[in-house]
mmCIF file of C-alpha atoms and ligand atoms in Angstrom:
data_model
loop_
_atom_site.group_PDB
_atom_site.id
_atom_site.type_symbol
_atom_site.label_atom_id
_atom_site.label_comp_id
_atom_site.label_asym_id
_atom_site.label_seq_id
_atom_site.Cartn_x
_atom_site.Cartn_y
_atom_site.Cartn_z
ATOM 1 C CA UNK G 1 11.685 35.767 -5.602
ATOM 2 C CA UNK G 2 8.755 34.528 -7.328
ATOM 3 C CA UNK G 3 7.247 32.175 -5.335
ATOM 4 C CA UNK G 4 4.629 28.668 -6.302
ATOM 5 C CA UNK G 5 2.511 27.995 -2.592
ATOM 6 C CA UNK G 6 0.607 24.762 -2.810
ATOM 7 C CA UNK G 7 -1.966 23.691 -0.285
ATOM 8 C CA UNK G 8 -2.221 27.681 0.510
ATOM 9 C CA UNK G 9 -5.476 26.771 2.550
ATOM 10 C CA UNK G 10 -3.873 25.109 5.408
ATOM 11 C CA UNK G 11 -2.283 26.574 8.778
ATOM 12 C CA UNK G 12 1.138 26.213 7.016
ATOM 13 C CA UNK G 13 0.100 28.065 4.637
ATOM 14 C CA UNK G 14 -1.931 30.729 5.488
ATOM 15 C CA UNK G 15 0.818 31.396 7.668
ATOM 16 C CA UNK G 16 3.903 31.783 5.024
ATOM 17 C CA UNK G 17 1.130 33.911 3.104
ATOM 18 C CA UNK G 18 0.594 36.615 6.372
ATOM 19 C CA UNK G 19 4.554 36.252 5.740
ATOM 20 C CA UNK G 20 5.696 36.773 2.673
ATOM 21 C CA UNK G 21 8.732 39.803 2.167
ATOM 22 C CA UNK G 22 6.539 42.710 0.340
ATOM 23 C CA UNK G 23 9.066 42.597 -2.792
ATOM 24 C CA UNK G 24 7.683 38.706 -3.203
ATOM 25 C CA UNK G 25 5.402 37.087 -5.722
ATOM 26 C CA UNK G 26 2.957 35.083 -4.870
ATOM 27 C CA UNK G 27 1.185 32.290 -7.264
ATOM 28 C CA UNK G 28 -0.590 30.833 -4.170
ATOM 29 C CA UNK G 29 -2.809 26.919 -5.355
ATOM 30 C CA UNK G 30 -5.069 25.070 -3.219
ATOM 31 C CA UNK G 31 -6.147 21.577 -3.543
ATOM 32 C CA UNK G 32 -8.620 22.811 -6.735
ATOM 33 C CA UNK G 33 -6.867 24.767 -8.660
ATOM 34 C CA UNK G 34 -3.122 21.988 -8.086
ATOM 35 C CA UNK G 35 -3.732 19.160 -7.213
ATOM 36 C CA UNK G 36 -0.108 18.149 -6.308
ATOM 37 C CA UNK G 37 -1.356 14.233 -6.679
ATOM 38 C CA UNK G 38 -1.746 15.083 -11.363
ATOM 39 C CA UNK G 39 1.678 15.056 -12.403
ATOM 40 C CA UNK G 40 0.642 16.272 -15.434
ATOM 41 C CA UNK G 41 -0.660 20.109 -13.283
ATOM 42 C CA UNK G 42 2.437 20.131 -11.673
ATOM 43 C CA UNK G 43 4.747 19.689 -15.100
ATOM 44 C CA UNK G 44 2.365 22.648 -16.488
ATOM 45 C CA UNK G 45 1.730 24.781 -13.647
ATOM 46 C CA UNK G 46 5.401 25.379 -13.034
ATOM 47 C CA UNK G 47 6.603 25.564 -16.843
ATOM 48 C CA UNK G 48 3.938 27.998 -17.566
ATOM 49 C CA UNK G 49 5.017 29.777 -13.773
ATOM 50 C CA UNK G 50 8.578 30.148 -14.259
ATOM 51 C CA UNK G 51 8.846 30.051 -10.047
ATOM 52 C CA UNK G 52 12.243 30.982 -8.213
ATOM 53 C CA UNK G 53 10.857 28.623 -5.558
ATOM 54 C CA UNK G 54 8.476 26.755 -5.115
ATOM 55 C CA UNK G 55 6.897 25.393 -0.825
ATOM 56 C CA UNK G 56 5.044 22.454 -0.625
ATOM 57 C CA UNK G 57 2.736 23.024 2.132
ATOM 58 C CA UNK G 58 0.330 20.515 0.740
ATOM 59 C CA UNK G 59 0.243 16.867 2.270
ATOM 60 C CA UNK G 60 -2.053 14.548 3.802
ATOM 61 C CA UNK G 61 -2.435 14.820 6.962
ATOM 62 C CA UNK G 62 -4.940 13.000 8.764
ATOM 63 C CA UNK G 63 -2.212 10.627 10.506
ATOM 64 C CA UNK G 64 -5.199 8.170 11.082
ATOM 65 C CA UNK G 65 -7.089 8.401 7.562
ATOM 66 C CA UNK G 66 -3.500 7.535 6.088
ATOM 67 C CA UNK G 67 -4.008 3.765 7.576
ATOM 68 C CA UNK G 68 -7.097 3.092 5.828
ATOM 69 C CA UNK G 69 -6.188 5.705 2.606
ATOM 70 C CA UNK G 70 -2.314 4.643 2.676
ATOM 71 C CA UNK G 71 -2.393 4.951 -1.659
ATOM 72 C CA UNK G 72 -4.078 8.227 -0.983
ATOM 73 C CA UNK G 73 -1.737 8.962 1.332
ATOM 74 C CA UNK G 74 1.829 8.343 -0.438
ATOM 75 C CA UNK G 75 0.603 9.569 -3.589
ATOM 76 C CA UNK G 76 0.401 13.142 -1.719
ATOM 77 C CA UNK G 77 2.738 12.990 0.488
ATOM 78 C CA UNK G 78 5.388 11.041 -2.298
ATOM 79 C CA UNK G 79 4.607 10.585 -5.599
ATOM 80 C CA UNK G 80 3.843 14.413 -5.578
ATOM 81 C CA UNK G 81 6.526 15.555 -3.365
ATOM 82 C CA UNK G 82 8.667 14.121 -5.908
ATOM 83 C CA UNK G 83 6.740 15.035 -8.797
ATOM 84 C CA UNK G 84 6.579 18.701 -7.706
ATOM 85 C CA UNK G 85 11.126 18.413 -6.708
ATOM 86 C CA UNK G 86 11.518 17.578 -10.407
ATOM 87 C CA UNK G 87 9.482 20.036 -11.822
ATOM 88 C CA UNK G 88 11.520 22.959 -10.102
ATOM 89 C CA UNK G 89 14.954 21.451 -11.069
ATOM 90 C CA UNK G 90 13.494 21.101 -14.517
ATOM 91 C CA UNK G 91 12.701 25.124 -14.100
ATOM 92 C CA UNK G 92 15.331 25.880 -12.523
ATOM 93 C CA UNK G 93 13.936 26.984 -9.277
ATOM 94 C CA UNK G 94 14.422 25.748 -5.363
ATOM 95 C CA UNK G 95 12.125 23.468 -3.922
ATOM 96 C CA UNK G 96 11.260 23.520 -0.079
ATOM 97 C CA UNK G 97 9.294 20.729 1.061
ATOM 98 C CA UNK G 98 7.706 20.128 5.042
ATOM 99 C CA UNK G 99 8.208 17.379 6.378
ATOM 100 C CA UNK G 100 7.469 15.948 10.670
ATOM 101 C CA UNK G 101 8.837 13.832 13.880
ATOM 102 C CA UNK G 102 6.528 10.581 12.416
ATOM 103 C CA UNK G 103 9.757 9.729 10.124
ATOM 104 C CA UNK G 104 11.601 8.820 13.536
ATOM 105 C CA UNK G 105 9.869 5.677 16.547
ATOM 106 C CA UNK G 106 9.745 8.136 19.086
ATOM 107 C CA UNK G 107 11.554 5.451 21.067
ATOM 108 C CA UNK G 108 14.549 8.558 22.066
ATOM 109 C CA UNK G 109 15.675 10.091 24.847
ATOM 110 C CA UNK G 110 17.820 12.884 23.478
ATOM 111 C CA UNK G 111 16.432 15.665 20.563
ATOM 112 C CA UNK G 112 16.448 14.105 17.700
ATOM 113 C CA UNK G 113 18.666 14.936 14.857
ATOM 114 C CA UNK G 114 18.628 15.241 11.335
ATOM 115 C CA UNK G 115 21.319 12.649 10.853
ATOM 116 C CA UNK G 116 19.378 10.004 12.933
ATOM 117 C CA UNK G 117 18.108 7.234 11.514
ATOM 118 C CA UNK G 118 13.991 7.573 11.041
ATOM 119 C CA UNK G 119 12.321 4.257 11.508
ATOM 120 C CA UNK G 120 8.723 5.763 11.182
ATOM 121 C CA UNK G 121 5.894 3.905 12.640
ATOM 122 C CA UNK G 122 2.726 4.811 10.557
ATOM 123 C CA UNK G 123 1.789 5.101 7.233
ATOM 124 C CA UNK G 124 1.697 8.715 7.744
ATOM 125 C CA UNK G 125 5.190 8.777 8.331
ATOM 126 C CA UNK G 126 5.520 6.275 5.880
ATOM 127 C CA UNK G 127 4.455 8.324 3.427
ATOM 128 C CA UNK G 128 6.332 11.119 4.064
ATOM 129 C CA UNK G 129 9.776 9.598 4.436
ATOM 130 C CA UNK G 130 9.244 8.362 1.174
ATOM 131 C CA UNK G 131 8.489 11.989 0.123
ATOM 132 C CA UNK G 132 11.395 13.299 1.465
ATOM 133 C CA UNK G 133 14.243 10.103 0.002
ATOM 134 C CA UNK G 134 11.602 11.073 -2.902
ATOM 135 C CA UNK G 135 12.741 15.148 -3.522
ATOM 136 C CA UNK G 136 15.841 14.748 -2.534
ATOM 137 C CA UNK G 137 16.806 11.655 -5.349
ATOM 138 C CA UNK G 138 14.922 13.754 -8.008
ATOM 139 C CA UNK G 139 16.349 16.901 -7.042
ATOM 140 C CA UNK G 140 19.459 17.293 -4.491
ATOM 141 C CA UNK G 141 19.061 20.847 -4.640
ATOM 142 C CA UNK G 142 15.909 20.499 -2.341
ATOM 143 C CA UNK G 143 15.315 21.690 1.358
ATOM 144 C CA UNK G 144 13.155 19.391 3.427
ATOM 145 C CA UNK G 145 12.602 21.173 6.791
ATOM 146 C CA UNK G 146 11.357 18.913 9.908
ATOM 147 C CA UNK G 147 8.556 20.095 12.157
ATOM 148 C CA UNK G 148 5.773 18.826 14.827
ATOM 149 C CA UNK G 149 3.504 19.762 17.140
ATOM 150 C CA UNK G 150 1.786 23.270 14.314
ATOM 151 C CA UNK G 151 -0.112 24.990 16.258
ATOM 152 C CA UNK G 152 -1.627 28.960 14.695
ATOM 153 C CA UNK G 153 -4.491 31.140 14.616
ATOM 154 C CA UNK G 154 -5.468 28.736 11.551
ATOM 155 C CA UNK G 155 -7.446 25.759 10.762
ATOM 156 C CA UNK G 156 -6.882 22.990 12.957
ATOM 157 C CA UNK G 157 -3.904 22.608 15.264
ATOM 158 C CA UNK G 158 -4.581 20.728 19.108
ATOM 159 C CA UNK G 159 -4.293 25.008 20.448
ATOM 160 C CA UNK G 160 -7.841 25.390 18.866
ATOM 161 C CA UNK G 161 -9.783 22.253 19.421
ATOM 162 C CA UNK G 162 -8.446 22.185 23.818
ATOM 163 C CA UNK G 163 -10.201 25.947 23.332
ATOM 164 C CA UNK G 164 -13.496 24.587 22.028
ATOM 165 C CA UNK G 165 -13.373 21.887 24.178
ATOM 166 C CA UNK G 166 -13.114 24.665 27.362
ATOM 167 C CA UNK G 167 -15.621 25.894 26.555
ATOM 168 C CA UNK G 168 -18.114 22.401 26.391
ATOM 169 C CA UNK G 169 -16.359 20.745 29.226
ATOM 170 C CA UNK G 170 -15.276 20.788 33.520
ATOM 171 C CA UNK G 171 -13.440 17.723 33.656
ATOM 172 C CA UNK G 172 -9.887 17.304 30.689
ATOM 173 C CA UNK G 173 -7.971 14.354 30.868
ATOM 174 C CA UNK G 174 -4.996 14.722 28.628
ATOM 175 C CA UNK G 175 -1.840 11.994 28.018
ATOM 176 C CA UNK G 176 1.075 13.046 29.852
ATOM 177 C CA UNK G 177 4.023 10.457 28.568
ATOM 178 C CA UNK G 178 4.320 11.957 24.526
ATOM 179 C CA UNK G 179 6.732 15.527 24.376
ATOM 180 C CA UNK G 180 7.265 16.635 21.982
ATOM 181 C CA UNK G 181 8.225 21.342 20.780
ATOM 182 C CA UNK G 182 5.046 22.104 20.529
ATOM 183 C CA UNK G 183 5.690 24.702 17.445
ATOM 184 C CA UNK G 184 4.275 28.055 15.754
ATOM 185 C CA UNK G 185 3.167 27.573 12.375
ATOM 186 C CA UNK G 186 4.269 31.747 11.780
ATOM 187 C CA UNK G 187 8.141 31.071 12.656
ATOM 188 C CA UNK G 188 8.306 27.776 10.672
ATOM 189 C CA UNK G 189 6.954 30.336 8.060
ATOM 190 C CA UNK G 190 9.950 32.717 8.657
ATOM 191 C CA UNK G 191 12.147 29.279 8.871
ATOM 192 C CA UNK G 192 11.403 28.947 5.711
ATOM 193 C CA UNK G 193 11.654 32.620 4.566
ATOM 194 C CA UNK G 194 15.232 32.918 5.696
ATOM 195 C CA UNK G 195 16.216 29.501 3.953
ATOM 196 C CA UNK G 196 14.859 30.701 0.635
ATOM 197 C CA UNK G 197 17.168 34.159 1.704
ATOM 198 C CA UNK G 198 19.981 31.731 2.262
ATOM 199 C CA UNK G 199 21.487 31.196 -1.582
ATOM 200 C CA UNK G 200 23.768 27.896 0.057
ATOM 201 C CA UNK G 201 20.489 25.870 2.104
ATOM 202 C CA UNK G 202 19.881 22.413 1.326
ATOM 203 C CA UNK G 203 19.161 19.210 2.860
ATOM 204 C CA UNK G 204 17.152 18.419 5.093
ATOM 205 C CA UNK G 205 17.199 20.341 8.013
ATOM 206 C CA UNK G 206 14.398 20.759 12.273
ATOM 207 C CA UNK G 207 12.631 22.858 13.012
ATOM 208 C CA UNK G 208 10.917 23.038 15.970
ATOM 209 C CA UNK G 209 9.646 25.004 19.228
ATOM 210 C CA UNK G 210 12.977 25.834 21.934
ATOM 211 C CA UNK G 211 10.857 24.123 25.283
ATOM 212 C CA UNK G 212 9.664 20.933 25.071
ATOM 213 C CA UNK G 213 7.097 19.343 27.601
ATOM 214 C CA UNK G 214 4.038 16.641 26.482
ATOM 215 C CA UNK G 215 0.796 17.598 25.431
ATOM 216 C CA UNK G 216 -0.455 17.717 29.953
ATOM 217 C CA UNK G 217 1.982 19.982 30.155
ATOM 218 C CA UNK G 218 1.440 22.235 26.605
ATOM 219 C CA UNK G 219 -2.760 21.251 27.974
ATOM 220 C CA UNK G 220 -1.669 23.760 31.076
ATOM 221 C CA UNK G 221 0.623 26.422 28.866
ATOM 222 C CA UNK G 222 -2.490 26.913 27.278
ATOM 223 C CA UNK G 223 -5.301 27.535 29.757
ATOM 224 C CA UNK G 224 -2.623 29.689 31.535
ATOM 225 C CA UNK G 225 -2.444 31.960 28.709
ATOM 226 C CA UNK G 226 -5.982 32.156 27.920
ATOM 227 C CA UNK G 227 -7.107 32.588 31.745
ATOM 228 C CA UNK G 228 -3.945 35.795 31.508
ATOM 229 C CA UNK G 229 -5.955 37.071 28.645
ATOM 230 C CA UNK G 230 -9.703 36.471 28.170
ATOM 231 C CA UNK G 231 -12.026 37.830 30.717
ATOM 232 C CA UNK G 232 -14.486 35.344 32.147
ATOM 233 C CA UNK G 233 -12.322 32.314 31.195
ATOM 234 C CA UNK G 234 -12.820 29.160 33.651
ATOM 235 C CA UNK G 235 -10.238 25.533 32.378
ATOM 236 C CA UNK G 236 -11.402 23.227 32.820
ATOM 237 C CA UNK G 237 -10.685 20.254 35.365
ATOM 238 C CA UNK G 238 -7.158 17.901 33.927
ATOM 239 C CA UNK G 239 -6.434 15.668 34.984
ATOM 240 C CA UNK G 240 -3.205 13.865 33.877
ATOM 241 C CA UNK G 241 -3.104 10.149 31.681
ATOM 242 C CA UNK G 242 -0.894 7.587 30.193
ATOM 243 C CA UNK G 243 -1.187 7.155 26.871
ATOM 244 C CA UNK G 244 -2.326 4.007 27.278
ATOM 245 C CA UNK G 245 -5.589 5.077 29.087
ATOM 246 C CA UNK G 246 -6.565 6.988 25.661
ATOM 247 C CA UNK G 247 -5.738 4.724 23.015
ATOM 248 C CA UNK G 248 -5.057 5.973 19.044
ATOM 249 C CA UNK G 249 -5.684 4.459 15.924
ATOM 250 C CA UNK G 250 -2.141 5.257 15.217
ATOM 251 C CA UNK G 251 -0.077 5.149 18.272
ATOM 252 C CA UNK G 252 1.745 8.699 18.510
ATOM 253 C CA UNK G 253 5.604 8.832 18.791
ATOM 254 C CA UNK G 254 6.309 8.882 22.321
ATOM 255 C CA UNK G 255 8.994 11.431 22.539
ATOM 256 C CA UNK G 256 9.521 14.180 19.804
ATOM 257 C CA UNK G 257 11.735 16.573 19.800
ATOM 258 C CA UNK G 258 14.261 18.020 17.180
ATOM 259 C CA UNK G 259 17.359 19.405 17.489
ATOM 260 C CA UNK G 260 17.337 22.490 15.832
ATOM 261 C CA UNK G 261 20.627 23.828 16.066
ATOM 262 C CA UNK G 262 21.774 23.340 12.341
ATOM 263 C CA UNK G 263 18.455 25.352 10.838
ATOM 264 C CA UNK G 264 20.235 28.265 13.173
ATOM 265 C CA UNK G 265 23.895 27.659 12.374
ATOM 266 C CA UNK G 266 23.913 27.532 9.388
ATOM 267 C CA UNK G 267 20.464 30.952 8.971
ATOM 268 C CA UNK G 268 20.307 32.316 12.181
ATOM 269 C CA UNK G 269 16.657 30.980 13.333
ATOM 270 C CA UNK G 270 16.019 29.875 16.114
ATOM 271 C CA UNK G 271 13.125 27.203 17.297
ATOM 272 C CA UNK G 272 9.658 28.845 17.564
ATOM 273 C CA UNK G 273 8.747 30.824 21.319
ATOM 274 C CA UNK G 274 5.697 28.639 21.827
ATOM 275 C CA UNK G 275 4.538 29.913 24.946
ATOM 276 C CA UNK G 276 5.496 33.920 23.027
ATOM 277 C CA UNK G 277 3.546 32.918 19.893
ATOM 278 C CA UNK G 278 0.645 31.436 22.195
ATOM 279 C CA UNK G 279 0.232 34.120 23.714
ATOM 280 C CA UNK G 280 -0.412 36.723 20.062
ATOM 281 C CA UNK G 281 -2.430 33.785 19.062
ATOM 282 C CA UNK G 282 -4.769 32.854 21.807
ATOM 283 C CA UNK G 283 -7.187 36.108 20.897
ATOM 284 C CA UNK G 284 -7.685 35.477 16.911
ATOM 285 C CA UNK G 285 -8.278 32.217 16.500
ATOM 286 C CA UNK G 286 -10.328 31.657 13.917
HETATM 287 N N1 NAP H 301 0.009 19.871 11.895
HETATM 288 C C1 NAP H 301 1.507 19.383 12.764
HETATM 289 O O1 NAP H 301 0.797 19.077 14.084
HETATM 290 C C2 NAP H 301 2.430 18.744 12.377
HETATM 291 C C3 NAP H 301 3.230 18.463 12.396
HETATM 292 C C4 NAP H 301 4.449 17.781 11.787
HETATM 293 C C5 NAP H 301 4.911 17.928 10.386
HETATM 294 N N2 NAP H 301 3.689 18.895 10.287
HETATM 295 C C6 NAP H 301 4.004 19.132 8.104
HETATM 296 O O2 NAP H 301 3.435 19.861 7.750
HETATM 297 C C7 NAP H 301 2.844 20.524 6.710
HETATM 298 C C8 NAP H 301 2.205 21.813 6.601
HETATM 299 O O3 NAP H 301 1.227 21.003 7.449
HETATM 300 P P1 NAP H 301 -0.556 22.245 8.453
HETATM 301 O O4 NAP H 301 -0.774 21.676 9.294
HETATM 302 O O5 NAP H 301 -0.543 23.517 8.131
HETATM 303 O O6 NAP H 301 -1.498 21.251 6.740
HETATM 304 P P2 NAP H 301 -3.340 21.090 6.911
HETATM 305 O O7 NAP H 301 -3.441 22.085 7.298
HETATM 306 O O8 NAP H 301 -3.402 20.235 7.459
HETATM 307 O O9 NAP H 301 -3.057 21.402 5.319
HETATM 308 C C9 NAP H 301 -2.314 20.611 4.100
HETATM 309 C C10 NAP H 301 -3.127 21.838 2.609
HETATM 310 O O10 NAP H 301 -2.809 20.492 2.082
HETATM 311 C C11 NAP H 301 -3.586 20.402 1.566
HETATM 312 N N3 NAP H 301 -4.230 19.479 -0.076
HETATM 313 C C12 NAP H 301 -4.229 18.320 0.312
HETATM 314 N N4 NAP H 301 -3.751 17.092 -0.768
HETATM 315 C C13 NAP H 301 -3.587 18.681 -1.473
HETATM 316 C C14 NAP H 301 -3.115 17.665 -2.357
HETATM 317 N N5 NAP H 301 -3.095 16.470 -3.126
HETATM 318 N N6 NAP H 301 -2.936 19.025 -3.768
HETATM 319 C C15 NAP H 301 -2.928 19.941 -3.109
HETATM 320 N N7 NAP H 301 -2.924 20.509 -2.270
HETATM 321 C C16 NAP H 301 -3.856 19.203 -1.186
HETATM 322 C C17 NAP H 301 -4.954 20.807 1.417
HETATM 323 O O11 NAP H 301 -6.629 20.458 1.413
HETATM 324 P P3 NAP H 301 -7.203 19.932 1.329
HETATM 325 O O12 NAP H 301 -7.877 20.593 2.423
HETATM 326 O O13 NAP H 301 -8.442 20.500 -0.498
HETATM 327 O O14 NAP H 301 -7.396 18.894 0.871
HETATM 328 C C18 NAP H 301 -3.880 21.378 3.200
HETATM 329 O O15 NAP H 301 -5.009 22.473 2.691
HETATM 330 C C19 NAP H 301 2.507 19.472 5.751
HETATM 331 O O16 NAP H 301 3.463 18.912 5.681
HETATM 332 C C20 NAP H 301 2.520 17.983 6.430
HETATM 333 O O17 NAP H 301 2.965 17.361 6.484
HETATM 334 C C21 NAP H 301 2.351 19.142 10.030
#
């Protein structure tokens, strides 16, 4: 299978590259070689390369920055996604796009299903929802994988931030009233590969971690794993705080748990075993 990958320097894309089946051919494009918000460049790249599938791992992911740069967020997360989906359709390629729990408002009490009504509360969430809708409109065969709380050995993520802060601080306050499922980007990459291997996969799938926690509990798990693995690791003292004590420019969803039963039922992909992944990657953060 010939794959065109966008955003190839991001954490999901790097995990995807690590896991690509040997027989698959990859054209990995980053923001310098393919700016997905340039419609002509997208069209030309897709028509020149004639991929069997396009995997869009590029996104405007700076949630707070999106509030003041909404045009840029919508250009990358919405208009560009439509152009990629349409170009895929023109060359009869499959299209996989990655979306987010931020399409929901976080007021649920049970895990979100694919059929639940989105209600994004931020520009980032609104731009990602627009991208989903435009992709499905331009190319009804599109595969959209919503995920949440991504971490990996690569790039910027919560695990790496906490490990850095552990080296700098004696104590840390972490929000304990927002819940979600940490998701290892390598497991998500495997899920994308599994969906590509299943010819009938189409529409929206949720993919996230197999156990929900608060940010505070996630931090405890990170530090417990680090203490068990790293000689001399000293965890900072942890204090559980409320979101109201840690105001952010953009409010975060209080509840971001995704119900992953559809992807397991249709593709055999199990929810991300994030605690196992954590113990495997802590020693190799880049
Ligand atoms: N991280 C999370 O916790 C999380 C949670 C839920 C969903 N998601 C979704 O999961 C996907 C992957 O996220 P990630 O964490 O891997 O993101 P990431 O590490 O921030 O990578 C995003 C990549 O997109 C590239 N990009 C941005 N604008 C571009 C453009 N105009 N043209 C081409 N490339 C562009 C960036 O390149 P430059 O750095 O060069 O701009 C970057 O390499 C995204 O769709 C995101 O919305 C992420």
